[in-house]
Short mmCIF file of C-alpha atoms and ligand atoms in Angstrom, two decimals:
data_model
loop_
_atom_site.label_atom_id
_atom_site.label_comp_id
_atom_site.label_asym_id
_atom_site.label_seq_id
_atom_site.Cartn_x
_atom_site.Cartn_y
_atom_site.Cartn_z
CA UNK K 1 -127.80 -194.55 120.85
CA UNK K 2 -127.33 -195.24 124.53
CA UNK K 3 -129.79 -196.71 126.91
CA UNK K 4 -131.15 -194.60 129.79
CA UNK K 5 -129.61 -197.01 132.27
CA UNK K 6 -126.05 -196.21 131.16
CA UNK K 7 -124.13 -193.71 133.31
CA UNK K 8 -123.66 -190.50 131.25
CA UNK K 9 -119.88 -190.46 131.87
CA UNK K 10 -119.62 -193.95 130.45
CA UNK K 11 -121.83 -193.15 127.48
CA UNK K 12 -119.65 -190.15 126.66
CA UNK K 13 -116.34 -192.00 127.03
CA UNK K 14 -114.16 -192.73 124.02
CA UNK K 15 -113.61 -196.49 123.96
CA UNK K 16 -110.11 -197.62 124.84
CA UNK K 17 -108.39 -198.75 121.66
CA UNK K 18 -106.27 -201.77 122.50
CA UNK K 19 -103.36 -202.75 120.28
CA UNK K 20 -104.07 -205.49 117.74
CA UNK K 21 -103.41 -208.88 119.41
CA UNK K 22 -100.00 -210.24 118.52
CA UNK K 23 -101.32 -213.49 116.98
CA UNK K 24 -103.78 -211.58 114.80
CA UNK K 25 -101.12 -209.21 113.56
CA UNK K 26 -98.68 -212.00 112.91
CA UNK K 27 -101.31 -213.83 110.83
CA UNK K 28 -102.14 -210.61 108.97
CA UNK K 29 -98.49 -210.00 108.16
CA UNK K 30 -98.02 -213.64 107.16
CA UNK K 31 -95.09 -214.04 109.53
CA UNK K 32 -94.52 -216.41 112.43
CA UNK K 33 -94.55 -214.65 115.83
CA UNK K 34 -90.86 -215.53 116.32
CA UNK K 35 -89.96 -213.66 113.13
CA UNK K 36 -91.61 -210.45 114.21
CA UNK K 37 -89.51 -207.75 115.81
CA UNK K 38 -91.95 -206.43 118.39
CA UNK K 39 -90.88 -202.98 119.54
CA UNK K 40 -94.30 -201.39 120.04
CA UNK K 41 -95.32 -201.99 123.66
CA UNK K 42 -92.17 -201.73 125.80
CA UNK K 43 -92.38 -205.37 126.77
CA UNK K 44 -89.27 -207.20 127.89
CA UNK K 45 -87.96 -209.09 124.83
CA UNK K 46 -86.10 -211.54 127.06
CA UNK K 47 -89.35 -212.74 128.59
CA UNK K 48 -89.68 -214.11 132.11
CA UNK K 49 -86.60 -215.31 134.01
CA UNK K 50 -85.87 -219.04 133.77
CA UNK K 51 -86.65 -219.30 137.48
CA UNK K 52 -90.09 -217.82 136.90
CA UNK K 53 -90.79 -220.29 134.11
CA UNK K 54 -89.65 -223.16 136.30
CA UNK K 55 -91.89 -221.97 139.14
CA UNK K 56 -94.85 -221.95 136.74
CA UNK K 57 -94.04 -225.46 135.52
CA UNK K 58 -93.81 -226.72 139.09
CA UNK K 59 -96.92 -224.93 140.39
CA UNK K 60 -99.15 -227.35 142.30
CA UNK K 61 -102.00 -225.25 143.64
CA UNK K 62 -103.66 -223.74 140.61
CA UNK K 63 -106.97 -225.22 141.77
CA UNK K 64 -106.87 -223.33 145.09
CA UNK K 65 -107.89 -219.67 145.44
CA UNK K 66 -104.93 -217.37 146.03
CA UNK K 67 -104.06 -215.60 149.28
CA UNK K 68 -106.13 -212.36 149.25
CA UNK K 69 -103.30 -210.60 151.09
CA UNK K 70 -100.52 -211.88 148.81
CA UNK K 71 -98.42 -212.39 151.93
CA UNK K 72 -95.55 -214.28 150.39
CA UNK K 73 -95.17 -211.85 147.54
CA UNK K 74 -95.47 -208.82 149.81
CA UNK K 75 -92.84 -210.27 152.15
CA UNK K 76 -90.49 -210.69 149.22
CA UNK K 77 -91.29 -207.21 147.91
CA UNK K 78 -90.71 -205.73 151.34
CA UNK K 79 -87.23 -207.22 151.28
CA UNK K 80 -86.68 -206.16 147.67
CA UNK K 81 -87.65 -202.50 148.01
CA UNK K 82 -86.68 -202.26 151.69
CA UNK K 83 -90.07 -200.98 152.78
CA UNK K 84 -92.42 -202.15 155.53
CA UNK K 85 -94.71 -204.84 154.19
CA UNK K 86 -97.72 -203.04 155.68
CA UNK K 87 -97.15 -200.16 153.26
CA UNK K 88 -97.22 -202.40 150.17
CA UNK K 89 -100.19 -203.57 148.16
CA UNK K 90 -100.08 -205.77 145.06
CA UNK K 91 -102.37 -205.38 142.07
CA UNK K 92 -103.36 -207.00 138.81
CA UNK K 93 -100.75 -204.88 137.11
CA UNK K 94 -100.07 -201.28 138.05
CA UNK K 95 -103.18 -200.57 135.96
CA UNK K 96 -105.45 -202.06 138.63
CA UNK K 97 -103.79 -199.93 141.30
CA UNK K 98 -104.43 -196.76 139.28
CA UNK K 99 -108.10 -197.67 139.15
CA UNK K 100 -108.29 -198.65 142.83
CA UNK K 101 -106.81 -195.36 144.02
CA UNK K 102 -109.28 -193.40 141.92
CA UNK K 103 -112.17 -195.51 143.19
CA UNK K 104 -111.26 -194.76 146.79
CA UNK K 105 -110.57 -191.06 146.33
CA UNK K 106 -112.93 -189.64 143.70
CA UNK K 107 -116.44 -188.46 144.20
CA UNK K 108 -118.21 -187.79 140.89
CA UNK K 109 -116.84 -184.62 139.31
CA UNK K 110 -113.66 -184.43 141.41
CA UNK K 111 -110.65 -183.23 139.48
CA UNK K 112 -107.75 -185.38 138.41
CA UNK K 113 -104.70 -183.56 137.10
CA UNK K 114 -102.60 -185.25 134.46
CA UNK K 115 -99.56 -184.07 132.52
CA UNK K 116 -99.93 -185.25 128.94
CA UNK K 117 -98.45 -186.56 126.80
CA UNK K 118 -98.31 -189.43 129.26
CA UNK K 119 -99.79 -192.84 129.95
CA UNK K 120 -103.28 -193.41 128.53
CA UNK K 121 -104.66 -195.21 131.55
CA UNK K 122 -104.78 -192.00 133.63
CA UNK K 123 -107.51 -190.32 131.53
CA UNK K 124 -109.15 -193.68 130.91
CA UNK K 125 -109.53 -194.64 134.57
CA UNK K 126 -110.45 -191.07 135.50
CA UNK K 127 -113.39 -191.22 133.07
CA UNK K 128 -114.49 -194.66 134.29
CA UNK K 129 -114.52 -193.32 137.84
CA UNK K 130 -116.52 -190.17 136.97
CA UNK K 131 -113.61 -187.84 137.57
CA UNK K 132 -113.08 -184.53 135.82
CA UNK K 133 -109.91 -184.71 133.77
CA UNK K 134 -107.72 -181.59 133.81
CA UNK K 135 -104.63 -181.77 131.61
CA UNK K 136 -101.60 -179.58 132.27
CA UNK K 137 -99.55 -180.01 129.11
CA UNK K 138 -95.86 -180.70 129.31
CA UNK K 139 -93.26 -178.33 127.88
CA UNK K 140 -91.73 -178.92 124.42
CA UNK K 141 -88.96 -181.05 125.93
CA UNK K 142 -91.55 -183.07 127.89
CA UNK K 143 -90.52 -181.58 131.22
CA UNK K 144 -93.37 -180.78 133.61
CA UNK K 145 -95.00 -177.36 133.69
CA UNK K 146 -94.69 -177.14 137.47
CA UNK K 147 -96.12 -173.62 137.66
CA UNK K 148 -99.02 -174.74 135.48
CA UNK K 149 -99.77 -177.65 137.80
CA UNK K 150 -99.74 -175.36 140.84
CA UNK K 151 -102.13 -173.00 139.06
CA UNK K 152 -104.45 -175.83 138.07
CA UNK K 153 -104.61 -177.10 141.65
CA UNK K 154 -105.32 -173.56 142.90
CA UNK K 155 -108.09 -173.14 140.30
CA UNK K 156 -109.82 -176.43 141.08
CA UNK K 157 -110.89 -176.76 144.71
CA UNK K 158 -111.95 -180.36 144.08
CA UNK K 159 -108.56 -181.39 142.70
CA UNK K 160 -107.79 -184.68 144.44
CA UNK K 161 -105.16 -186.52 142.43
CA UNK K 162 -102.08 -185.62 140.40
CA UNK K 163 -100.66 -188.32 138.16
CA UNK K 164 -96.93 -188.20 137.51
CA UNK K 165 -94.88 -190.71 135.56
CA UNK K 166 -91.10 -190.97 135.85
CA UNK K 167 -89.57 -192.05 133.52
CA UNK K 168 -92.52 -190.81 131.50
CA UNK K 169 -94.22 -192.94 128.89
CA UNK K 170 -93.93 -192.15 125.92
CA UNK K 171 -90.78 -189.99 125.97
CA UNK K 172 -88.61 -191.40 128.77
CA UNK K 173 -87.89 -188.14 130.60
CA UNK K 174 -87.62 -188.11 134.39
CA UNK K 175 -88.83 -185.69 137.05
CA UNK K 176 -86.07 -183.92 138.99
CA UNK K 177 -86.15 -184.27 142.79
CA UNK K 178 -86.73 -180.54 143.28
CA UNK K 179 -89.83 -180.51 141.05
CA UNK K 180 -91.29 -183.54 142.75
CA UNK K 181 -90.71 -182.08 146.22
CA UNK K 182 -92.41 -178.86 145.12
CA UNK K 183 -95.42 -180.73 143.76
CA UNK K 184 -95.69 -182.78 146.95
CA UNK K 185 -96.46 -179.55 148.81
CA UNK K 186 -99.77 -179.34 146.94
CA UNK K 187 -103.00 -180.42 148.66
CA UNK K 188 -103.48 -183.42 146.35
CA UNK K 189 -102.56 -187.09 146.39
CA UNK K 190 -99.59 -187.54 144.05
CA UNK K 191 -99.57 -190.89 142.27
CA UNK K 192 -96.07 -191.43 140.94
CA UNK K 193 -95.92 -194.16 138.31
CA UNK K 194 -92.52 -195.85 138.24
CA UNK K 195 -93.30 -198.60 135.73
CA UNK K 196 -89.93 -197.93 134.02
CA UNK K 197 -87.78 -196.83 136.93
CA UNK K 198 -85.59 -199.93 136.69
CA UNK K 199 -84.15 -198.55 133.45
CA UNK K 200 -83.30 -195.18 134.98
CA UNK K 201 -79.71 -195.65 136.03
CA UNK K 202 -77.51 -192.64 136.16
CA UNK K 203 -74.21 -192.86 134.41
CA UNK K 204 -72.12 -193.52 137.52
CA UNK K 205 -74.38 -196.33 138.65
CA UNK K 206 -74.35 -197.68 135.14
CA UNK K 207 -70.57 -197.85 135.18
CA UNK K 208 -70.60 -199.55 138.58
CA UNK K 209 -73.09 -202.06 137.35
CA UNK K 210 -70.98 -202.81 134.33
CA UNK K 211 -68.04 -203.62 136.59
CA UNK K 212 -70.23 -205.85 138.67
CA UNK K 213 -71.67 -207.45 135.55
CA UNK K 214 -68.20 -208.46 134.56
CA UNK K 215 -67.73 -210.00 137.99
CA UNK K 216 -70.61 -212.33 137.20
CA UNK K 217 -73.32 -210.47 139.05
CA UNK K 218 -72.61 -211.28 142.65
CA UNK K 219 -75.65 -209.31 143.69
CA UNK K 220 -77.37 -208.72 146.96
CA UNK K 221 -80.98 -207.73 147.52
CA UNK K 222 -79.94 -204.17 148.26
CA UNK K 223 -78.44 -203.95 144.79
CA UNK K 224 -81.89 -204.09 143.36
CA UNK K 225 -82.91 -200.73 144.80
CA UNK K 226 -80.01 -198.80 143.25
CA UNK K 227 -82.14 -197.23 140.56
CA UNK K 228 -83.64 -193.80 141.06
CA UNK K 229 -86.91 -194.96 142.63
CA UNK K 230 -88.65 -192.63 145.07
CA UNK K 231 -90.61 -195.45 146.67
CA UNK K 232 -89.05 -194.58 150.06
CA UNK K 233 -90.44 -191.09 149.83
CA UNK K 234 -93.82 -192.60 150.69
CA UNK K 235 -92.51 -192.85 154.26
CA UNK K 236 -91.76 -189.14 154.27
CA UNK K 237 -94.85 -187.75 152.48
CA UNK K 238 -98.35 -188.88 153.35
CA UNK K 239 -99.75 -187.63 150.04
CA UNK K 240 -97.57 -189.83 147.85
CA UNK K 241 -98.25 -193.24 146.31
CA UNK K 242 -95.63 -194.95 144.14
CA UNK K 243 -96.53 -197.63 141.61
CA UNK K 244 -94.22 -200.32 140.20
CA UNK K 245 -94.75 -203.34 137.98
CA UNK K 246 -93.32 -206.69 136.92
CA UNK K 247 -94.49 -206.11 133.35
CA UNK K 248 -91.52 -204.19 131.99
CA UNK K 249 -88.68 -205.25 134.30
CA UNK K 250 -89.45 -208.92 134.72
CA UNK K 251 -91.13 -209.84 131.43
CA UNK K 252 -94.44 -210.69 133.11
CA UNK K 253 -96.75 -208.28 131.21
CA UNK K 254 -99.02 -211.19 130.26
CA UNK K 255 -99.41 -212.35 133.86
CA UNK K 256 -100.56 -208.97 135.21
CA UNK K 257 -98.76 -208.22 138.43
CA UNK K 258 -97.77 -204.88 139.90
CA UNK K 259 -97.42 -203.30 143.32
CA UNK K 260 -97.27 -199.99 145.04
CA UNK K 261 -96.36 -198.22 148.26
CA UNK K 262 -99.18 -196.14 149.69
CA UNK K 263 -99.83 -193.67 152.52
CA UNK K 264 -101.01 -195.21 155.78
CA UNK K 265 -104.44 -193.55 155.63
CA UNK K 266 -105.14 -194.92 152.16
CA UNK K 267 -104.21 -198.55 152.70
CA UNK K 268 -107.21 -199.73 154.77
CA UNK K 269 -109.56 -198.26 152.14
CA UNK K 270 -107.70 -199.92 149.28
CA UNK K 271 -107.79 -203.25 151.11
CA UNK K 272 -111.50 -202.82 151.71
CA UNK K 273 -112.44 -202.39 148.07
CA UNK K 274 -109.96 -204.52 146.18
CA UNK K 275 -111.13 -207.80 144.66
CA UNK K 276 -110.01 -210.50 147.09
CA UNK K 277 -108.28 -212.68 144.49
CA UNK K 278 -106.72 -209.99 142.33
CA UNK K 279 -103.29 -211.62 142.21
CA UNK K 280 -103.68 -215.02 140.66
CA UNK K 281 -101.62 -218.03 141.70
CA UNK K 282 -99.54 -218.13 138.53
CA UNK K 283 -98.72 -214.43 138.65
CA UNK K 284 -97.70 -214.72 142.27
CA UNK K 285 -95.41 -217.71 141.66
CA UNK K 286 -93.73 -216.04 138.71
CA UNK K 287 -93.28 -212.72 140.50
CA UNK K 288 -91.77 -214.40 143.56
CA UNK K 289 -89.35 -216.43 141.49
CA UNK K 290 -88.38 -213.33 139.49
CA UNK K 291 -87.46 -211.51 142.68
CA UNK K 292 -85.17 -214.42 143.50
CA UNK K 293 -83.46 -214.06 140.16
CA UNK K 294 -82.02 -210.57 140.58
CA UNK K 295 -78.82 -211.40 138.71
CA UNK K 296 -80.81 -212.40 135.65
CA UNK K 297 -83.13 -209.39 135.82
CA UNK K 298 -80.32 -206.92 136.28
CA UNK K 299 -78.30 -208.43 133.47
CA UNK K 300 -81.28 -207.89 131.15
CA UNK K 301 -81.70 -204.32 132.42
CA UNK K 302 -78.04 -203.74 131.50
CA UNK K 303 -78.59 -205.12 128.02
CA UNK K 304 -81.75 -203.07 127.47
CA UNK K 305 -80.17 -199.87 128.73
CA UNK K 306 -77.20 -200.46 126.42
CA UNK K 307 -79.61 -200.97 123.49
CA UNK K 308 -81.50 -197.83 124.39
CA UNK K 309 -78.28 -195.84 124.31
CA UNK K 310 -77.26 -197.37 121.01
CA UNK K 311 -80.73 -196.74 119.57
CA UNK K 312 -80.60 -193.10 120.62
CA UNK K 313 -77.21 -192.56 119.00
CA UNK K 314 -78.04 -194.45 115.81
CA UNK K 315 -81.53 -193.00 115.35
CA UNK K 316 -79.96 -189.56 115.60
CA UNK K 317 -77.95 -190.30 112.45
CA UNK K 318 -81.10 -191.00 110.41
CA UNK K 319 -81.98 -187.82 108.55
CA UNK K 320 -85.75 -187.95 109.05
CA UNK K 321 -85.77 -188.89 112.76
CA UNK K 322 -85.39 -186.72 115.81
CA UNK K 323 -85.00 -188.97 118.90
CA UNK K 324 -85.61 -187.69 122.43
CA UNK K 325 -83.21 -188.68 125.22
CA UNK K 326 -84.76 -191.40 127.38
CA UNK K 327 -84.09 -193.01 130.75
CA UNK K 328 -86.47 -195.84 129.99
CA UNK K 329 -86.55 -198.89 127.71
CA UNK K 330 -87.84 -197.01 124.67
CA UNK K 331 -87.04 -194.02 122.49
CA UNK K 332 -89.59 -191.54 121.18
CA UNK K 333 -88.80 -189.98 117.79
CA UNK K 334 -90.37 -187.10 115.96
CA UNK K 335 -90.51 -187.88 112.25
CA UNK K 336 -89.52 -184.99 109.98
CA UNK K 337 -90.49 -184.51 106.37
CA UNK K 338 -92.41 -187.74 106.03
CA UNK K 339 -95.51 -189.36 107.40
CA UNK K 340 -94.94 -191.25 110.66
CA UNK K 341 -97.97 -193.45 110.03
CA UNK K 342 -96.63 -194.53 106.67
CA UNK K 343 -93.26 -195.19 108.29
CA UNK K 344 -94.94 -197.39 110.87
CA UNK K 345 -96.78 -199.28 108.12
CA UNK K 346 -93.60 -199.71 106.06
CA UNK K 347 -91.79 -201.09 109.10
CA UNK K 348 -94.73 -203.39 109.73
CA UNK K 349 -94.41 -204.83 106.22
CA UNK K 350 -90.78 -205.59 107.08
CA UNK K 351 -91.97 -207.43 110.21
CA UNK K 352 -91.02 -204.66 112.65
CA UNK K 353 -93.65 -203.24 115.00
CA UNK K 354 -93.32 -199.77 116.50
CA UNK K 355 -95.84 -197.50 118.20
CA UNK K 356 -97.23 -194.62 116.17
CA UNK K 357 -98.72 -191.47 117.71
CA UNK K 358 -100.48 -188.54 116.20
CA UNK K 359 -102.07 -186.55 118.96
CA UNK K 360 -101.43 -183.22 120.68
CA UNK K 361 -97.81 -183.00 121.82
CA UNK K 362 -96.98 -186.14 119.85
CA UNK K 363 -97.77 -185.19 116.29
CA UNK K 364 -96.04 -187.39 113.73
CA UNK K 365 -94.13 -189.44 116.30
CA UNK K 366 -93.07 -193.05 116.67
CA UNK K 367 -91.92 -194.81 119.82
CA UNK K 368 -89.48 -197.69 119.57
CA UNK K 369 -88.87 -200.10 122.44
CA UNK K 370 -85.36 -201.31 123.23
CA UNK K 371 -85.08 -204.87 121.97
CA UNK K 372 -82.31 -207.45 121.65
CA UNK K 373 -79.18 -206.29 119.80
CA UNK K 374 -80.12 -208.25 116.67
CA UNK K 375 -83.55 -206.60 116.70
CA UNK K 376 -81.96 -203.16 116.85
CA UNK K 377 -79.72 -204.19 113.94
CA UNK K 378 -82.70 -205.18 111.83
CA UNK K 379 -84.61 -202.03 112.72
CA UNK K 380 -81.70 -199.73 111.89
CA UNK K 381 -80.99 -201.50 108.62
CA UNK K 382 -84.62 -201.19 107.57
CA UNK K 383 -84.87 -197.53 108.63
CA UNK K 384 -81.79 -196.71 106.55
CA UNK K 385 -83.27 -198.44 103.50
CA UNK K 386 -86.68 -196.78 103.72
C1 PLP X 1 -96.95 -200.37 131.02
C2 PLP X 1 -97.28 -199.30 131.97
C3 PLP X 1 -98.01 -199.56 133.12
C4 PLP X 1 -98.81 -200.81 133.24
O1 PLP X 1 -98.28 -201.69 134.07
P1 PLP X 1 -99.05 -203.07 134.31
O2 PLP X 1 -98.39 -203.49 135.57
O3 PLP X 1 -98.75 -203.93 133.14
O4 PLP X 1 -100.50 -202.78 134.47
C5 PLP X 1 -98.19 -198.56 134.06
N1 PLP X 1 -97.69 -197.34 133.82
C6 PLP X 1 -97.02 -197.04 132.71
C7 PLP X 1 -96.49 -195.67 132.50
C8 PLP X 1 -96.81 -198.02 131.73
O5 PLP X 1 -96.21 -197.70 130.58
#
C-alpha cells in the first residue's frame, strides 16, 4: 500500500536487490572472509595498489571537505586518458554518472533504449528518473541488434538515450567499431559504459604487453591507453559520453570513484546538478595514487586476462558448462542439463561465490569473475567434483 505522496513511477518500481554483504555471507557460510573465493561481482581480487593503500594511510585532510571540481584527480586523468581536462567529470562510481546523465536529459516519460541482457543500473536509474524503458534484446551470441535499435529510435520520437556497454556485463562481448559508428548517427545521446575496457586487449597488444611485462614494466603514461577504449571518440561525436571506473581496474570498488568524458554541451549541466562533494577525500587520494602505479595495475590486468583465458578454456572442458568468449574479467556460462541455481548453491557450500542469473536471455546461467590463479584452481577442482 503506497502513500499518495509517493511518485507513481517509484511506487511501481521493483526494488533493487543488492548482493548479500560479504561479512553476512561469510558468517552464514561459517568461513572467514579470507577463505572465501569471491568470484561473483567482478571485483579486483588483488585489491588496491600498494601506493593507494599508502596514500590512504598518509592522508591528512579527512576533516576538510573535498574539492568540488576534483581538480587534482581530473588533471591526472587528463594525462592518463590523453583528453582535455575540461571534458572529464568524476563521479561516485560510474553508477553516479549514469544517474546524473539521466537526470539532466530525461523529462518524465522520455524513452531510454537499453540492450539487455546488460548492466542492471540502466533500467534501475531510468525508472528512478521517470524514463520509459525500451529494451532492444541482444542476439543469441549477445551481439547488438543494430537494426532493432534503429527501428526503436525511429518508433519513439522521445528517445533520448541509448545505453551501450563494451565489454558488456554479463557476457564480455564487445561492440565492433562499425556498429558503434552506425549507432552514433542516431538522434540520441549514446552512453558507452567502459567499466571493463581495461581487460579488452587484442591478441597482438596482449603479446606486446607480455614482452614488456618480462622487461619489468617500464611503462609510460601513454601505455595505459593501449586498450580498446573509445574515450577519444567523444571529441569526434557530440552525442557520445564514455564512462570508466576505478572499481574493476584499480580495486577501488568500495571507495566509489569513476569518471567519464562528455560532450561539451552536456558538461555545464552535469556540473550544475552534481552534488558538490561527490568524490570523497579518501577516494580521491586512492584514485590518484593508483594512476601513479600503472606498472602495478597493468601487471594485474595481465594476470586477470590470463586467468580469464584459462577459465574459458577449462570451463569448456566441463560437460555441463557452455562458456561464452569474453574480453572482460569474467566468463558467462550457460549451464546444461542441471540447475544453475543449485550449482551456485553447491559452490557456495564449498566457499566459492559466483553470480547466478535466471532471466530472459540469461536463463540458467552463471557468471564467474577472473580471480587469482589459486582461486581458479579451486573453482575448477570443485566444478569437476560436482
Ligand atoms: C561494475 C560496473 C559499473 C559500476 O561502476 P562503479 O564505478 O563501481 O559505479 C558500471 N558499469 C558496469 C557495466 C559495471 O559492471
